[in-house]
mmCIF file of C-alpha atoms in Angstrom:
data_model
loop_
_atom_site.group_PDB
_atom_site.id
_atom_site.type_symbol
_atom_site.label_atom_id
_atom_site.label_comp_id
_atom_site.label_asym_id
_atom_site.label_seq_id
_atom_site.Cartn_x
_atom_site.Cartn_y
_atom_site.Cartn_z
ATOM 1 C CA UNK A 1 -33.547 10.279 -5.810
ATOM 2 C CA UNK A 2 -30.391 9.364 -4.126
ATOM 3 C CA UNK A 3 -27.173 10.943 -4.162
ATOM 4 C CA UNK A 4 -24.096 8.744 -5.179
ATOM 5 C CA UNK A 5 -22.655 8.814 -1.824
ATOM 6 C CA UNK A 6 -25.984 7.400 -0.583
ATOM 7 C CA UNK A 7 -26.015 4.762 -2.821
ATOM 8 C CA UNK A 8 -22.549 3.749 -2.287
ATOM 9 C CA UNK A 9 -23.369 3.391 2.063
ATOM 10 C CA UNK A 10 -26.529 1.410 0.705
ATOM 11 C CA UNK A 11 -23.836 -0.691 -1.217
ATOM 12 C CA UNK A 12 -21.736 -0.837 2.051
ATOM 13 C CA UNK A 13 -24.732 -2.005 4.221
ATOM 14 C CA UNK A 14 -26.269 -4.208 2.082
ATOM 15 C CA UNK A 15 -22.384 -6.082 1.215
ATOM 16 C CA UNK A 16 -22.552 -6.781 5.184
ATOM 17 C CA UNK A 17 -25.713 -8.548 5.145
ATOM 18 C CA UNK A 18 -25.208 -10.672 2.722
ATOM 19 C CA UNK A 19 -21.801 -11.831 4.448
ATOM 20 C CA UNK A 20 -23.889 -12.310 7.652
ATOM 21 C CA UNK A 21 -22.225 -9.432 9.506
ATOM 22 C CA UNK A 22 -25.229 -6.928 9.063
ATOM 23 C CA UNK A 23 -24.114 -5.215 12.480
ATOM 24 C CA UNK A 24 -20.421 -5.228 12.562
ATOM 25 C CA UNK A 25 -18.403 -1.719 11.384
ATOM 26 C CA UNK A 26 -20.513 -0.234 8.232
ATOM 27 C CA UNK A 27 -16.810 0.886 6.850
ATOM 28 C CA UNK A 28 -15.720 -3.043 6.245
ATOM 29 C CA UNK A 29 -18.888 -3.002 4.245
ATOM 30 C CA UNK A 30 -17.154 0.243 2.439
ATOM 31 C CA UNK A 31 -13.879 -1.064 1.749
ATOM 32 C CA UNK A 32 -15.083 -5.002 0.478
ATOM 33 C CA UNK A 33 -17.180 -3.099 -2.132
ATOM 34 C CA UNK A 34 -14.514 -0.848 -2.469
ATOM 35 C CA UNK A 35 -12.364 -3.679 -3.521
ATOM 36 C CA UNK A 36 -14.661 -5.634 -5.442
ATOM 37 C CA UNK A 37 -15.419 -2.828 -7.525
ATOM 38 C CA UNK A 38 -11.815 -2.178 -8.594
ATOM 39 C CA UNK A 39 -11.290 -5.612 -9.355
ATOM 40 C CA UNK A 40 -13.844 -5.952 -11.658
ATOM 41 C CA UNK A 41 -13.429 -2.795 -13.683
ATOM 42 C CA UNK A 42 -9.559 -3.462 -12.750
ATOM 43 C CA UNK A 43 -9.051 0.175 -12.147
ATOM 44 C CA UNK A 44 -8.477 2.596 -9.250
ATOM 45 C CA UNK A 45 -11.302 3.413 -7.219
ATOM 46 C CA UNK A 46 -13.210 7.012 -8.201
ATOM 47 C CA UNK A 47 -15.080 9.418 -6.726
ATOM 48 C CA UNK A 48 -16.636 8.301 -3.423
ATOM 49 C CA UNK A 49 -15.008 5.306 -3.781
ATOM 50 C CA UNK A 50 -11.792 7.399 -3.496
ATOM 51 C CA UNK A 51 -13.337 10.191 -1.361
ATOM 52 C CA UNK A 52 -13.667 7.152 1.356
ATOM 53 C CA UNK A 53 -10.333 5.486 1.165
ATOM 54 C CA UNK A 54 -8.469 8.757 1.178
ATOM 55 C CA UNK A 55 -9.638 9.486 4.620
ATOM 56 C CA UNK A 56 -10.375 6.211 6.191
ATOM 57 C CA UNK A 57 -7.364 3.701 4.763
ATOM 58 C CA UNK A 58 -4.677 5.547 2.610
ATOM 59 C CA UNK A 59 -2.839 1.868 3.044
ATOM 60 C CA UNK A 60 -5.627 0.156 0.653
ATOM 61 C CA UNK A 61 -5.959 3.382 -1.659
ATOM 62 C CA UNK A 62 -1.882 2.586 -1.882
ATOM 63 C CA UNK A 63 -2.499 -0.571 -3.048
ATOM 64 C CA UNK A 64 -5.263 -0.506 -5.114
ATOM 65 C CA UNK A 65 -3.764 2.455 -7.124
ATOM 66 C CA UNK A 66 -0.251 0.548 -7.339
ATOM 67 C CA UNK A 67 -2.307 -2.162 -9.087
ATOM 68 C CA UNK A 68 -4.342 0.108 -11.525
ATOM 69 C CA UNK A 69 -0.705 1.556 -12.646
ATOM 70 C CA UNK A 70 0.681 -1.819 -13.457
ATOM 71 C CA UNK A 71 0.903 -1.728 -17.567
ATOM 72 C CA UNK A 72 -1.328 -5.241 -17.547
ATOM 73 C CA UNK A 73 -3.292 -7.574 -15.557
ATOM 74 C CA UNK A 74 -1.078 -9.439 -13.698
ATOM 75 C CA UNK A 75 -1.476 -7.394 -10.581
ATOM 76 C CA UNK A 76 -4.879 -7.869 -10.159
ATOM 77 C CA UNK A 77 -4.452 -11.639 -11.230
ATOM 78 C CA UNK A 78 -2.296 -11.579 -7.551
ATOM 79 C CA UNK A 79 -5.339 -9.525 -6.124
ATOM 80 C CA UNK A 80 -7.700 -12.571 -7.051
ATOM 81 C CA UNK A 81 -5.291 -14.849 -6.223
ATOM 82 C CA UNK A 82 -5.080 -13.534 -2.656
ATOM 83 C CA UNK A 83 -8.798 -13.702 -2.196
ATOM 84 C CA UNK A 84 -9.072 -17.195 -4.116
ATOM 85 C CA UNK A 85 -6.878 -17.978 -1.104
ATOM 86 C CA UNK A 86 -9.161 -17.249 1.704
ATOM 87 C CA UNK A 87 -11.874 -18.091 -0.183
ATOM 88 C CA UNK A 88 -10.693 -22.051 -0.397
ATOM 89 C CA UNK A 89 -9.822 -21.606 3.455
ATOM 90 C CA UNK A 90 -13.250 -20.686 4.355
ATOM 91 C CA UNK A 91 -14.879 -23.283 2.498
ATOM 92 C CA UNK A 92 -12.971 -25.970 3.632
ATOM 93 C CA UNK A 93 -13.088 -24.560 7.285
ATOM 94 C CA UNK A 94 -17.181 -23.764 6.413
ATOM 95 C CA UNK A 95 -15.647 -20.608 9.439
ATOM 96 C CA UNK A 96 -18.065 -18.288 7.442
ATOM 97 C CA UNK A 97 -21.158 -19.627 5.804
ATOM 98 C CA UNK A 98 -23.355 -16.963 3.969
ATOM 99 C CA UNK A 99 -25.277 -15.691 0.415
ATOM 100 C CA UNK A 100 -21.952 -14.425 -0.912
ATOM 101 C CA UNK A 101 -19.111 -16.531 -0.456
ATOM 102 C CA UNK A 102 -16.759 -14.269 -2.493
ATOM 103 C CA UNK A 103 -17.378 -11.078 -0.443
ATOM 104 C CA UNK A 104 -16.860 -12.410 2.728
ATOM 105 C CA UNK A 105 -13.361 -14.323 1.373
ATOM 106 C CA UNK A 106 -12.474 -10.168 0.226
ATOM 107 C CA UNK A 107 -13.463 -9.361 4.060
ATOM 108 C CA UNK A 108 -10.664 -11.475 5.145
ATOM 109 C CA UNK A 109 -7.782 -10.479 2.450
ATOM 110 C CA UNK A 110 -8.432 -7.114 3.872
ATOM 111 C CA UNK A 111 -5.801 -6.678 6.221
ATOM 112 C CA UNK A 112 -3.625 -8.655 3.797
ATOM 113 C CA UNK A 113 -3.782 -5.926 1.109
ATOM 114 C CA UNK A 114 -3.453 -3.438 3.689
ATOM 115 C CA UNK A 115 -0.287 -4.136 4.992
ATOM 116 C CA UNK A 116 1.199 -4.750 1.584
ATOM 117 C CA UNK A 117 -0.066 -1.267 0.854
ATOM 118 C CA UNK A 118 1.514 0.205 3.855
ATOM 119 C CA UNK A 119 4.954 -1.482 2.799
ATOM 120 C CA UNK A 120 4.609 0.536 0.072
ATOM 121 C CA UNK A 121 3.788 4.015 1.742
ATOM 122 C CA UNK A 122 6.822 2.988 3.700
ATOM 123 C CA UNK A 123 8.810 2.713 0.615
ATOM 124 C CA UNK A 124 7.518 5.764 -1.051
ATOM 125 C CA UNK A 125 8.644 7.405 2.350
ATOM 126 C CA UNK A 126 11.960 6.283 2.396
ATOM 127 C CA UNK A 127 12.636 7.364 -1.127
ATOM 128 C CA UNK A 128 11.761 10.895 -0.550
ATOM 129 C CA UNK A 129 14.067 10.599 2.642
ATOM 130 C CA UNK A 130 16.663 9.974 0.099
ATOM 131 C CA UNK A 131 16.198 12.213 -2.236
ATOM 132 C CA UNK A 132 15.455 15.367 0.199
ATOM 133 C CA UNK A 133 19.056 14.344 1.906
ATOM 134 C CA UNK A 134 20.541 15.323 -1.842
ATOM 135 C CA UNK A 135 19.478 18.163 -1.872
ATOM 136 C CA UNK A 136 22.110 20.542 -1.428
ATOM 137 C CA UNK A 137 21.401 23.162 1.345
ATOM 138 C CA UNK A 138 21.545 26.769 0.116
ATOM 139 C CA UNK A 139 24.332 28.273 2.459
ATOM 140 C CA UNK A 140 23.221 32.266 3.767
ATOM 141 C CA UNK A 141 26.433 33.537 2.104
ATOM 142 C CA UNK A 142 25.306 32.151 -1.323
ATOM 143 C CA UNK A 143 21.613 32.879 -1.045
ATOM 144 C CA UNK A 144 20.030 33.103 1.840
ATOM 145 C CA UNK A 145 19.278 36.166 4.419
ATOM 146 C CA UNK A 146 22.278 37.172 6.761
ATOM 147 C CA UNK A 147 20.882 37.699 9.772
ATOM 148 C CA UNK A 148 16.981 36.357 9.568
ATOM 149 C CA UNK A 149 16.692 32.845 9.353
ATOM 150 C CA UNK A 150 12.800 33.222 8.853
ATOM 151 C CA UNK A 151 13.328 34.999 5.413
ATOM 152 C CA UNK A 152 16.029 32.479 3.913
ATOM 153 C CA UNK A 153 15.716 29.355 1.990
ATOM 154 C CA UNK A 154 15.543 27.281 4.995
ATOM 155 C CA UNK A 155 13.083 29.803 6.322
ATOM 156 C CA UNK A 156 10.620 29.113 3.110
ATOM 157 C CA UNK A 157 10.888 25.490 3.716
ATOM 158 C CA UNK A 158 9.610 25.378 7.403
ATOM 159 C CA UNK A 159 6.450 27.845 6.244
ATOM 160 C CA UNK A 160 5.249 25.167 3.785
ATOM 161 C CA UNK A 161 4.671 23.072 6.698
ATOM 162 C CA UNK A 162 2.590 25.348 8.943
ATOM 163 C CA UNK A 163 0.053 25.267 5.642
ATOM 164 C CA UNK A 164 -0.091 22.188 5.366
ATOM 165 C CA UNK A 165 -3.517 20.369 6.367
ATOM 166 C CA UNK A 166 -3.847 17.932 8.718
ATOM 167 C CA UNK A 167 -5.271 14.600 7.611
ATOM 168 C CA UNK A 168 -8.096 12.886 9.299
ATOM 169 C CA UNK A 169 -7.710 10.062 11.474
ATOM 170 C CA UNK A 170 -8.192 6.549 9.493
ATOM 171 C CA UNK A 171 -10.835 4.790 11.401
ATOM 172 C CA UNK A 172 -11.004 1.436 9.127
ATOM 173 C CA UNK A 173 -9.392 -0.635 11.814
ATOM 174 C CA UNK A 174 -7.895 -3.867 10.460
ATOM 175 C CA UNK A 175 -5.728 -6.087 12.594
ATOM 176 C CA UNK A 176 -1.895 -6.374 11.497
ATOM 177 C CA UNK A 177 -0.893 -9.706 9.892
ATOM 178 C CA UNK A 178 2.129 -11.140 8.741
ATOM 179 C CA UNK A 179 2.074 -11.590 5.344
ATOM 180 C CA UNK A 180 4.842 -12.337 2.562
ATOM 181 C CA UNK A 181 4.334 -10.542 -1.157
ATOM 182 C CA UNK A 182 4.939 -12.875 -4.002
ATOM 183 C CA UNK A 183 7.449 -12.708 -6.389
ATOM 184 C CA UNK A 184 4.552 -10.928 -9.112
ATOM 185 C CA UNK A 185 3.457 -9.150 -6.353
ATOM 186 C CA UNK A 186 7.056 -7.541 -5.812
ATOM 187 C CA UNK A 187 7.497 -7.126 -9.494
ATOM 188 C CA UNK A 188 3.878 -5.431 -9.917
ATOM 189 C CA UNK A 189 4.263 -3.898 -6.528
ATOM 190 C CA UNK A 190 7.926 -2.490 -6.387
ATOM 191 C CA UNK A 191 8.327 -4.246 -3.121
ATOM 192 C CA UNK A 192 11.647 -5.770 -1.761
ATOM 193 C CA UNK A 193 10.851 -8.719 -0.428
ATOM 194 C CA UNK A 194 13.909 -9.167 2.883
ATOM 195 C CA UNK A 195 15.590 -12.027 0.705
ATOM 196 C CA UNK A 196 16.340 -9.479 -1.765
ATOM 197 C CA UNK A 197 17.603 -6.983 0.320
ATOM 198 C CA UNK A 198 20.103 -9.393 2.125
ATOM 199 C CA UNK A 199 21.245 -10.261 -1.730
ATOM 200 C CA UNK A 200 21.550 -6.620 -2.439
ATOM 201 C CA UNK A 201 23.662 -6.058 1.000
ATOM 202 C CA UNK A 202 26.361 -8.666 0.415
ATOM 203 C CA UNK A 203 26.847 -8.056 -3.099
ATOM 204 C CA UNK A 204 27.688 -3.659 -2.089
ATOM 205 C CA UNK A 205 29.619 -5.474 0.565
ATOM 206 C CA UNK A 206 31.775 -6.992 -2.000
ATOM 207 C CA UNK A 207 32.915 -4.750 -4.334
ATOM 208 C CA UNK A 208 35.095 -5.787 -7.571
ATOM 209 C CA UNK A 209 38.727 -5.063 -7.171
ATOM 210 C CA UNK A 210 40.453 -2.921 -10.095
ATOM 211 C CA UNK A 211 41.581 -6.258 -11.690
ATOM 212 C CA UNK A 212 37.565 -7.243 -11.828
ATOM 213 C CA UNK A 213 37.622 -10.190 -8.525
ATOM 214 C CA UNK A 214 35.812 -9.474 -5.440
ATOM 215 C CA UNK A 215 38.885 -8.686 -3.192
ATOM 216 C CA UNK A 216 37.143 -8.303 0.408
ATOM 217 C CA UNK A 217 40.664 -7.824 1.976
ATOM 218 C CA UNK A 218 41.841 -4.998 0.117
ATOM 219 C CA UNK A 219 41.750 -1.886 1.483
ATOM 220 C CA UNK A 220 38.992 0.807 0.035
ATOM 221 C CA UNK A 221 39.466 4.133 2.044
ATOM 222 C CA UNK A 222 38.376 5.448 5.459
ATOM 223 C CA UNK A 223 34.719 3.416 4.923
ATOM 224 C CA UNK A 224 35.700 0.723 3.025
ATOM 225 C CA UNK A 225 36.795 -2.937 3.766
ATOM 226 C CA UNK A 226 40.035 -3.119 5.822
ATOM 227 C CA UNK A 227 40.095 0.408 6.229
ATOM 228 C CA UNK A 228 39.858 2.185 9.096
ATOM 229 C CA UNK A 229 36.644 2.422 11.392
#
């Protein structure tokens, strides 16, 4: 009998013949059944499903898991809409003629849904950048160790890093594309599309005066408008 993790390579192998790429990488095979899989049972992938993406693309686990926590199915309505997408291209192209159609359009969305998951590791990143920079620093007079660095807050801090495994190397290689979330794809996705980032620049740019107007020429402080640099 076959263990699960045999059947799932068997899945893998057999998802690149049917495409007509029966000798290209074995883990593109992995991640379009990967991705098929979720979408049909719209959930986040399990067990070696997850064992897989966790060490060979945490970018597509990102996504995948971002649309499994969306409250309905509009995410993966963007998901099919993505691979609808390709799909149309390579029919009308005929760039990539085989048994299933539908797998082979997932093949190409790959790097699509990998780079929007990546945005979002990014973001996830940034936020705990934020957040560790508020929080206030335990001074050695108020609680730390006079004396011994090693032994103080700051001390404890730098140890939980030493213990700390190293991940594996992803090896799903997937070339980098430019590619521009929707606006239900930045809802479902908590992405900021650049647009919306310019909007939310100029508008803490402009902040209201006490008698409620945008009043870019008053002064506000040492960092404010028409205060000192």
């Amino acid at each position: 009998m076959k263990t699960g993790e045999q059947i799932f390579w068997q899945n893998a192998a057999d998802t690149l013949k049917q495409i007509n790429m029966p000798d290209h990488d074995l883990l593109h095979g992995a991640a379009v059944e990967v991705v098929r899989w979720c979408l049909n049972v719209r959930g986040r992938p399990t067990h070696h499903r997850l064992t897989f993406l966790e060490q060979e693309s945490p970018a597509l686990l990102a996504y995948l898991e971002s649309l499994a926590a969306s409250e309905n199915d509009q995410g993966w309505r963007t998901l099919k809409e993505r691979i609808e997408r390709n799909a149309e291209a390579l029919r009308r192209t005929e760039m990539h003629p085989c048994a299933r159609p539908w797998l082979a359009a997932i093949r190409h969305t790959l790097p699509e849904l990998a780079v929007l998951g990546q945005n979002i590791l990014d973001r996830i990143a940034e936020d705990v950048a934020r957040d560790d920079k508020l929080v206030p620093v335990v001074s050695e007079t108020r609680g730390g160790t006079t004396g011994d660095g090693d032994k103080g807050s700051t001390g404890k801090a730098g140890s939980a890093g030493t213990t700390a495994k190293p991940r594996p190397i992803p090896r799903l290689s997937l070339p980098v594309v430019a590619v521009e979330p929707t606006a239900a794809e930045r809802k479902v996705l908590d992405l900021v599309g650049d647009k919306d980032k310019v909007e939310e620049t100029e508008s803490d740019a402009a902040p209201d005066s006490p008698d409620g107007t945008n009043d870019t020429t008053r002064p506000n402080g040492p960092s404010g408008v028409g205060g000192p640099k």
